[in-house]
mmCIF file of C-alpha atoms in Angstrom:
data_model
loop_
_atom_site.group_PDB
_atom_site.id
_atom_site.type_symbol
_atom_site.label_atom_id
_atom_site.label_comp_id
_atom_site.label_asym_id
_atom_site.label_seq_id
_atom_site.Cartn_x
_atom_site.Cartn_y
_atom_site.Cartn_z
ATOM 1 C CA MET F 1 79.728 90.109 -273.637
ATOM 2 C CA ARG F 2 76.205 90.027 -272.817
ATOM 3 C CA HIS F 3 73.727 87.000 -273.273
ATOM 4 C CA PHE F 4 70.430 87.953 -274.659
ATOM 5 C CA VAL F 5 67.787 86.448 -275.722
ATOM 6 C CA LEU F 6 64.709 86.980 -278.802
ATOM 7 C CA LEU F 7 61.529 86.034 -278.588
ATOM 8 C CA PRO F 8 60.107 87.050 -281.626
ATOM 9 C CA ALA F 9 56.183 85.340 -282.864
ATOM 10 C CA ALA F 10 55.992 82.811 -285.034
ATOM 11 C CA HIS F 11 55.658 83.753 -288.481
ATOM 12 C CA ASN F 12 58.706 84.061 -290.729
ATOM 13 C CA SER F 13 57.877 87.949 -290.494
ATOM 14 C CA THR F 14 58.529 87.740 -287.175
ATOM 15 C CA VAL F 15 61.420 85.375 -286.795
ATOM 16 C CA GLU F 16 63.744 86.971 -289.992
ATOM 17 C CA PRO F 17 63.919 90.418 -287.971
ATOM 18 C CA ALA F 18 64.859 89.084 -285.275
ATOM 19 C CA LEU F 19 67.474 86.709 -286.452
ATOM 20 C CA ASP F 20 69.297 89.971 -288.371
ATOM 21 C CA VAL F 21 69.165 91.623 -285.075
ATOM 22 C CA GLY F 22 70.568 88.516 -283.343
ATOM 23 C CA LYS F 23 73.245 87.905 -286.190
ATOM 24 C CA ALA F 24 74.555 91.735 -285.323
ATOM 25 C CA MET F 25 74.381 90.980 -281.919
ATOM 26 C CA VAL F 26 76.616 88.097 -282.262
ATOM 27 C CA THR F 27 79.051 89.771 -284.872
ATOM 28 C CA ARG F 28 79.434 92.905 -281.581
ATOM 29 C CA GLY F 29 80.660 90.183 -279.567
ATOM 30 C CA HIS F 30 77.620 88.642 -277.668
ATOM 31 C CA ARG F 31 75.680 85.531 -276.843
ATOM 32 C CA VAL F 32 72.640 84.972 -278.290
ATOM 33 C CA THR F 33 69.435 82.746 -277.620
ATOM 34 C CA LEU F 34 66.602 82.381 -280.320
ATOM 35 C CA ILE F 35 63.797 80.824 -278.727
ATOM 36 C CA LEU F 36 61.279 80.322 -282.066
ATOM 37 C CA HIS F 37 58.577 77.705 -283.237
ATOM 38 C CA GLU F 38 60.214 74.599 -284.175
ATOM 39 C CA ARG F 39 58.701 74.992 -287.993
ATOM 40 C CA HIS F 40 62.106 77.675 -287.873
ATOM 41 C CA ALA F 41 64.425 75.936 -286.962
ATOM 42 C CA GLY F 42 66.500 75.269 -290.207
ATOM 43 C CA LEU F 43 66.474 79.326 -290.219
ATOM 44 C CA VAL F 44 69.369 79.732 -287.977
ATOM 45 C CA GLN F 45 72.528 78.681 -289.411
ATOM 46 C CA GLU F 46 75.232 80.664 -287.063
ATOM 47 C CA PRO F 47 77.235 78.948 -285.042
ATOM 48 C CA GLY F 48 76.596 82.160 -282.314
ATOM 49 C CA ILE F 49 73.201 81.386 -282.237
ATOM 50 C CA ARG F 50 71.496 79.402 -280.018
ATOM 51 C CA THR F 51 67.458 77.739 -280.727
ATOM 52 C CA ILE F 52 65.296 76.610 -278.342
ATOM 53 C CA ALA F 53 62.572 75.174 -280.612
ATOM 54 C CA HIS F 54 58.686 75.133 -279.117
ATOM 55 C CA ASP F 55 55.320 74.529 -281.190
ATOM 56 C CA ILE F 56 53.287 77.445 -279.834
ATOM 57 C CA ASP F 57 51.511 79.148 -283.239
ATOM 58 C CA GLU F 58 49.108 82.346 -281.613
ATOM 59 C CA PRO F 59 50.257 82.967 -277.829
ATOM 60 C CA VAL F 60 47.247 84.968 -276.727
ATOM 61 C CA THR F 61 47.209 86.186 -272.797
ATOM 62 C CA GLY F 62 44.952 84.087 -270.736
ATOM 63 C CA THR F 63 43.639 82.104 -273.406
ATOM 64 C CA THR F 64 46.408 79.630 -274.078
ATOM 65 C CA GLU F 65 49.321 77.948 -273.644
ATOM 66 C CA TYR F 66 52.945 78.749 -273.339
ATOM 67 C CA PRO F 67 56.432 77.123 -272.975
ATOM 68 C CA LEU F 68 57.096 78.613 -269.846
ATOM 69 C CA PRO F 69 58.647 75.170 -268.265
ATOM 70 C CA LEU F 70 60.671 74.614 -271.431
ATOM 71 C CA ILE F 71 62.636 78.117 -271.633
ATOM 72 C CA GLU F 72 62.888 77.725 -267.777
ATOM 73 C CA ARG F 73 64.401 74.793 -267.852
ATOM 74 C CA GLU F 74 66.833 75.373 -270.933
ATOM 75 C CA LEU F 75 68.325 78.451 -269.687
ATOM 76 C CA ASP F 76 68.405 77.244 -265.960
ATOM 77 C CA GLY F 77 71.797 78.392 -264.842
ATOM 78 C CA ASP F 78 72.284 81.076 -268.438
ATOM 79 C CA LEU F 79 69.637 84.164 -267.628
ATOM 80 C CA PRO F 80 69.514 86.400 -269.792
ATOM 81 C CA ASP F 81 70.979 89.681 -269.465
ATOM 82 C CA VAL F 82 68.108 91.299 -271.893
ATOM 83 C CA LEU F 83 64.923 89.610 -272.970
ATOM 84 C CA PHE F 84 63.571 90.563 -276.164
ATOM 85 C CA TYR F 85 60.242 89.411 -277.465
ATOM 86 C CA ASP F 86 57.158 89.965 -279.507
ATOM 87 C CA VAL F 87 53.897 91.601 -278.452
ATOM 88 C CA GLY F 88 52.243 88.288 -278.857
ATOM 89 C CA PHE F 89 54.273 86.665 -276.007
ATOM 90 C CA PHE F 90 54.155 89.585 -273.526
ATOM 91 C CA ALA F 91 52.542 87.976 -270.875
ATOM 92 C CA LEU F 92 55.410 84.934 -271.054
ATOM 93 C CA ALA F 93 58.243 87.194 -271.022
ATOM 94 C CA ARG F 94 57.132 89.803 -268.610
ATOM 95 C CA LEU F 95 56.571 87.110 -266.150
ATOM 96 C CA LEU F 96 59.674 85.804 -266.948
ATOM 97 C CA ALA F 97 61.540 89.099 -266.892
ATOM 98 C CA HIS F 98 59.692 89.106 -263.388
ATOM 99 C CA ARG F 99 60.939 85.857 -262.364
ATOM 100 C CA TRP F 100 64.567 86.453 -263.239
ATOM 101 C CA SER F 101 64.576 90.181 -262.604
ATOM 102 C CA ARG F 102 65.429 91.245 -265.824
ATOM 103 C CA PRO F 103 64.651 93.809 -268.058
ATOM 104 C CA THR F 104 62.815 93.531 -271.341
ATOM 105 C CA VAL F 105 62.575 94.785 -274.822
ATOM 106 C CA GLN F 106 59.787 94.740 -277.328
ATOM 107 C CA LEU F 107 60.168 93.775 -280.602
ATOM 108 C CA PHE F 108 57.732 95.803 -283.314
ATOM 109 C CA PRO F 109 58.867 93.651 -286.653
ATOM 110 C CA HIS F 110 57.112 94.081 -290.176
ATOM 111 C CA PHE F 111 58.987 91.774 -292.668
ATOM 112 C CA GLY F 112 58.666 89.890 -295.581
ATOM 113 C CA ALA F 113 59.648 85.796 -295.739
ATOM 114 C CA LYS F 114 62.187 83.884 -297.360
ATOM 115 C CA ALA F 115 61.717 81.836 -300.832
ATOM 116 C CA ALA F 116 64.155 81.807 -303.717
ATOM 117 C CA PHE F 117 64.133 84.138 -306.674
ATOM 118 C CA ARG F 118 65.878 85.081 -309.933
ATOM 119 C CA PRO F 119 64.710 88.125 -311.401
ATOM 120 C CA ILE F 120 63.834 88.867 -315.124
ATOM 121 C CA GLY F 121 63.599 92.361 -316.488
ATOM 122 C CA GLU F 122 62.261 94.891 -314.972
ATOM 123 C CA ALA F 123 59.117 94.076 -312.959
ATOM 124 C CA ILE F 124 56.230 95.014 -310.465
ATOM 125 C CA GLU F 125 56.279 93.056 -307.360
ATOM 126 C CA ILE F 126 52.801 92.560 -305.758
ATOM 127 C CA GLU F 127 52.136 91.392 -301.992
ATOM 128 C CA THR F 128 48.257 91.294 -301.596
ATOM 129 C CA GLY F 129 46.997 87.791 -299.949
ATOM 130 C CA ASN F 130 45.025 85.448 -302.032
ATOM 131 C CA SER F 131 41.899 87.128 -301.985
ATOM 132 C CA PRO F 132 40.153 85.896 -305.034
ATOM 133 C CA ASP F 133 39.235 89.325 -306.189
ATOM 134 C CA SER F 134 41.989 91.184 -305.886
ATOM 135 C CA LEU F 135 43.587 88.158 -306.896
ATOM 136 C CA ARG F 136 41.591 88.609 -310.375
ATOM 137 C CA SER F 137 41.679 92.051 -310.842
ATOM 138 C CA ILE F 138 45.700 91.904 -310.828
ATOM 139 C CA GLY F 139 45.786 89.076 -312.987
ATOM 140 C CA MET F 140 43.853 91.230 -315.188
ATOM 141 C CA ALA F 141 45.361 94.586 -315.280
ATOM 142 C CA PHE F 142 48.446 93.514 -316.494
ATOM 143 C CA GLN F 143 47.567 90.642 -318.430
ATOM 144 C CA ASP F 144 48.718 92.362 -321.570
ATOM 145 C CA ALA F 145 51.313 95.170 -319.990
ATOM 146 C CA GLU F 146 54.732 94.630 -320.739
ATOM 147 C CA TRP F 147 55.725 94.232 -317.708
ATOM 148 C CA HIS F 148 56.909 91.476 -315.412
ATOM 149 C CA ILE F 149 55.052 90.613 -312.600
ATOM 150 C CA VAL F 150 56.019 88.545 -309.461
ATOM 151 C CA HIS F 151 53.234 88.206 -306.863
ATOM 152 C CA SER F 152 53.416 86.821 -303.167
ATOM 153 C CA PHE F 153 50.813 85.230 -301.998
ATOM 154 C CA GLY F 154 51.671 85.443 -298.272
ATOM 155 C CA HIS F 155 50.650 81.386 -298.145
ATOM 156 C CA GLU F 156 49.434 78.633 -300.670
ATOM 157 C CA PRO F 157 46.268 80.047 -302.855
ATOM 158 C CA GLU F 158 42.868 78.782 -302.279
ATOM 159 C CA PRO F 159 41.890 75.674 -304.438
ATOM 160 C CA GLY F 160 39.921 76.451 -307.678
ATOM 161 C CA GLY F 161 40.844 80.144 -306.700
ATOM 162 C CA PRO F 162 43.450 82.165 -309.247
ATOM 163 C CA GLY F 163 46.582 81.031 -308.134
ATOM 164 C CA ALA F 164 50.299 80.965 -310.367
ATOM 165 C CA ASP F 165 48.838 81.265 -313.725
ATOM 166 C CA GLU F 166 47.157 84.624 -313.345
ATOM 167 C CA PHE F 167 50.902 85.837 -313.158
ATOM 168 C CA ARG F 168 54.357 86.222 -315.247
ATOM 169 C CA ALA F 169 55.885 84.493 -311.207
ATOM 170 C CA ALA F 170 54.181 83.626 -308.081
ATOM 171 C CA TYR F 171 55.433 82.262 -305.223
ATOM 172 C CA ASP F 172 53.767 81.154 -302.091
ATOM 173 C CA ARG F 173 56.330 83.851 -300.365
ATOM 174 C CA LEU F 174 58.907 85.832 -301.436
ATOM 175 C CA PRO F 175 61.499 87.991 -299.316
ATOM 176 C CA HIS F 176 61.270 91.756 -300.482
ATOM 177 C CA ARG F 177 65.122 91.510 -300.112
ATOM 178 C CA GLN F 178 65.266 89.383 -303.251
ATOM 179 C CA ALA F 179 63.030 90.839 -305.644
ATOM 180 C CA LEU F 180 62.479 94.749 -304.946
ATOM 181 C CA PRO F 181 65.647 95.440 -305.810
ATOM 182 C CA TYR F 182 64.774 95.011 -309.282
ATOM 183 C CA ALA F 183 61.101 96.096 -308.755
ATOM 184 C CA ARG F 184 59.942 99.163 -310.607
ATOM 185 C CA VAL F 185 56.636 99.901 -308.281
ATOM 186 C CA LEU F 186 55.279 97.912 -304.868
ATOM 187 C CA VAL F 187 51.888 97.244 -304.633
ATOM 188 C CA CYS F 188 50.655 95.698 -301.247
ATOM 189 C CA HIS F 189 47.901 96.264 -298.701
ATOM 190 C CA GLY F 190 50.102 98.923 -296.357
ATOM 191 C CA GLU F 191 52.097 96.473 -294.094
ATOM 192 C CA LEU F 192 54.384 99.282 -292.532
ATOM 193 C CA GLY F 193 57.239 96.521 -293.279
ATOM 194 C CA SER F 194 56.348 96.467 -296.771
ATOM 195 C CA VAL F 195 56.015 99.759 -297.814
ATOM 196 C CA MET F 196 59.437 100.695 -295.409
ATOM 197 C CA GLU F 197 61.238 97.957 -297.684
ATOM 198 C CA ALA F 198 60.021 98.934 -301.128
ATOM 199 C CA LEU F 199 61.004 102.968 -300.334
ATOM 200 C CA TYR F 200 64.771 101.227 -298.906
ATOM 201 C CA TYR F 201 64.875 99.990 -302.370
ATOM 202 C CA GLY F 202 63.468 103.074 -303.887
ATOM 203 C CA ALA F 203 60.110 101.324 -305.467
ATOM 204 C CA PRO F 204 56.941 103.504 -304.850
ATOM 205 C CA VAL F 205 53.976 101.832 -303.862
ATOM 206 C CA VAL F 206 50.478 101.556 -304.552
ATOM 207 C CA ILE F 207 48.583 100.591 -301.636
ATOM 208 C CA VAL F 208 45.589 99.131 -301.599
ATOM 209 C CA PRO F 209 44.302 99.151 -297.857
ATOM 210 C CA ARG F 210 42.084 97.138 -295.759
ATOM 211 C CA THR F 211 42.701 98.518 -291.886
ATOM 212 C CA PRO F 212 42.881 101.431 -290.427
ATOM 213 C CA GLU F 213 46.485 101.322 -289.972
ATOM 214 C CA HIS F 214 46.902 100.435 -293.164
ATOM 215 C CA ARG F 215 45.077 103.672 -294.618
ATOM 216 C CA PHE F 216 46.896 106.137 -291.987
ATOM 217 C CA LEU F 217 50.074 105.027 -293.633
ATOM 218 C CA ALA F 218 48.890 105.198 -297.161
ATOM 219 C CA ARG F 219 47.873 108.860 -296.565
ATOM 220 C CA HIS F 220 51.427 109.516 -295.355
ATOM 221 C CA VAL F 221 52.809 107.922 -298.342
ATOM 222 C CA THR F 222 50.878 109.861 -300.620
ATOM 223 C CA LYS F 223 51.289 112.861 -298.590
ATOM 224 C CA LEU F 224 54.967 112.595 -299.433
ATOM 225 C CA GLY F 225 54.593 112.098 -302.571
ATOM 226 C CA LEU F 226 55.863 108.401 -302.271
ATOM 227 C CA GLY F 227 52.879 106.700 -303.770
ATOM 228 C CA VAL F 228 49.529 106.225 -304.230
ATOM 229 C CA THR F 229 46.187 104.786 -302.723
ATOM 230 C CA VAL F 230 43.644 102.589 -304.839
ATOM 231 C CA GLN F 231 40.212 101.758 -302.354
ATOM 232 C CA PRO F 232 39.113 98.032 -301.943
ATOM 233 C CA ASP F 233 36.367 99.568 -303.492
ATOM 234 C CA ALA F 234 37.395 101.096 -306.605
ATOM 235 C CA LEU F 235 39.851 98.360 -307.181
ATOM 236 C CA THR F 236 39.099 96.977 -310.836
ATOM 237 C CA ALA F 237 41.518 96.050 -313.312
ATOM 238 C CA ARG F 238 41.604 99.517 -315.350
ATOM 239 C CA THR F 239 42.033 101.273 -311.848
ATOM 240 C CA LEU F 240 45.028 99.482 -310.710
ATOM 241 C CA CYS F 241 46.959 99.308 -313.845
ATOM 242 C CA THR F 242 46.217 102.975 -314.335
ATOM 243 C CA ALA F 243 47.323 103.743 -311.051
ATOM 244 C CA VAL F 244 50.719 101.530 -311.446
ATOM 245 C CA ASP F 245 51.527 103.437 -315.244
ATOM 246 C CA ARG F 246 51.068 106.915 -313.582
ATOM 247 C CA LEU F 247 53.308 105.869 -310.577
ATOM 248 C CA VAL F 248 55.774 104.824 -312.855
ATOM 249 C CA ARG F 249 55.757 107.573 -315.090
ATOM 250 C CA ASN F 250 55.494 110.589 -312.349
ATOM 251 C CA ARG F 251 59.545 112.064 -312.277
ATOM 252 C CA ARG F 252 58.637 113.441 -309.372
ATOM 253 C CA VAL F 253 57.712 110.256 -307.379
ATOM 254 C CA ARG F 254 60.677 108.482 -308.453
ATOM 255 C CA GLU F 255 63.055 111.538 -307.346
ATOM 256 C CA ASN F 256 61.234 111.335 -303.877
ATOM 257 C CA ALA F 257 61.404 107.062 -303.471
ATOM 258 C CA VAL F 258 65.654 107.729 -304.683
ATOM 259 C CA ARG F 259 65.482 110.014 -301.735
ATOM 260 C CA MET F 260 63.998 108.157 -299.283
ATOM 261 C CA SER F 261 65.808 104.984 -300.231
ATOM 262 C CA ARG F 262 69.173 106.862 -298.978
ATOM 263 C CA THR F 263 67.407 108.220 -296.137
ATOM 264 C CA CYS F 264 66.518 104.508 -294.455
ATOM 265 C CA ARG F 265 69.516 103.492 -296.071
ATOM 266 C CA GLY F 266 71.288 105.765 -293.783
ATOM 267 C CA ALA F 267 70.012 105.285 -290.783
ATOM 268 C CA GLY F 268 71.883 102.391 -289.615
ATOM 269 C CA GLY F 269 69.718 99.290 -289.285
ATOM 270 C CA VAL F 270 70.313 96.718 -287.115
ATOM 271 C CA SER F 271 74.036 97.877 -285.943
ATOM 272 C CA GLN F 272 72.982 100.821 -284.699
ATOM 273 C CA ALA F 273 69.803 99.265 -282.840
ATOM 274 C CA VAL F 274 71.951 96.649 -281.161
ATOM 275 C CA GLU F 275 74.500 99.855 -280.548
ATOM 276 C CA LEU F 276 71.937 101.379 -278.965
ATOM 277 C CA LEU F 277 70.866 99.090 -276.957
ATOM 278 C CA GLU F 278 74.251 98.485 -275.296
ATOM 279 C CA ARG F 279 74.002 102.127 -274.688
ATOM 280 C CA TRP F 280 71.198 101.989 -273.024
ATOM 281 C CA LEU F 281 71.871 98.928 -270.201
ATOM 282 C CA ALA F 282 75.424 100.804 -270.102
ATOM 283 C CA GLU F 283 73.756 103.731 -268.721
ATOM 284 C CA GLY F 284 72.201 101.426 -266.003
ATOM 285 C CA HIS F 285 68.545 101.223 -267.901
ATOM 286 C CA GLY F 286 65.596 98.574 -268.127
ATOM 287 C CA GLU F 287 63.871 97.462 -265.004
ATOM 288 C CA PRO F 288 62.359 93.614 -264.736
ATOM 289 C CA GLY F 289 58.873 94.045 -265.287
ATOM 290 C CA PRO F 290 55.897 93.911 -262.871
ATOM 291 C CA PRO F 291 54.432 90.391 -262.258
ATOM 292 C CA LEU F 292 51.764 89.377 -263.651
ATOM 293 C CA LEU F 293 48.334 87.800 -261.639
ATOM 294 C CA ARG F 294 47.641 85.159 -264.222
ATOM 295 C CA VAL F 295 48.827 83.015 -267.500
ATOM 296 C CA THR F 296 48.355 80.016 -268.831
ATOM 297 C CA VAL F 297 51.206 77.849 -269.039
ATOM 298 C CA ARG F 298 52.189 74.473 -270.311
ATOM 299 C CA SER F 299 52.246 71.644 -267.876
ATOM 300 C CA GLY F 300 54.794 69.266 -267.827
#
């Protein structure tokens, strides 16, 4: 039995997958300590997972504080075999790894957050944040459509802007795993986690990209026949509604999405990830990180 410590960033979208990995580790007989922001501590219900709560939101190397004294104090005498960390805690994790002479594994997750959802008929799930222009376009696009529209804002809608009234159902945060099994299409900006979860459930994707990463993924999704792209400067009620309508009527895209769903479901998920990590450690891999010359930490 090994002791694994997980250090995700302070977002539901990173805590959720880290927690799933932790559950798989416990199932395989390991001990797990999850270091997370205090607002997420209530998400952990498993008796085999210990939590250490901190109050650091966005760590940036050399410019912010880190919960270093807290972690060292709480893990004194119970050091981990491996430290798993989100890239936002790179400096802290590598410093701890050097002090403890332990290997590190970087976490790079992209998932949705938790909320309650009750499906009503066929649905389109939309996850675009709360840009007023995009929300108004979406609200207008499906105002007279026969779809059940579910919108995930990612955070509270802006005061005075379009909100829940623009949609059939709207949520501050909505986990894809609760909505996508009932969705025919996902409309999103093209975050990797959103796209992969849609494909896991066999839902084609309409991507409205905002960043180079989004555009890169949108090109591949379109090339593989798994969805379509609507460029932001072409986003109107008509173009969005047309894109969704053509997508759900395209038999080839639906078949491609079903095949990709089978591939994703057969990939092994977190259980296989933990198994590979166990094998990696058993083979003697994993060296502690080099010392860092400078890091700002919390005092006291």
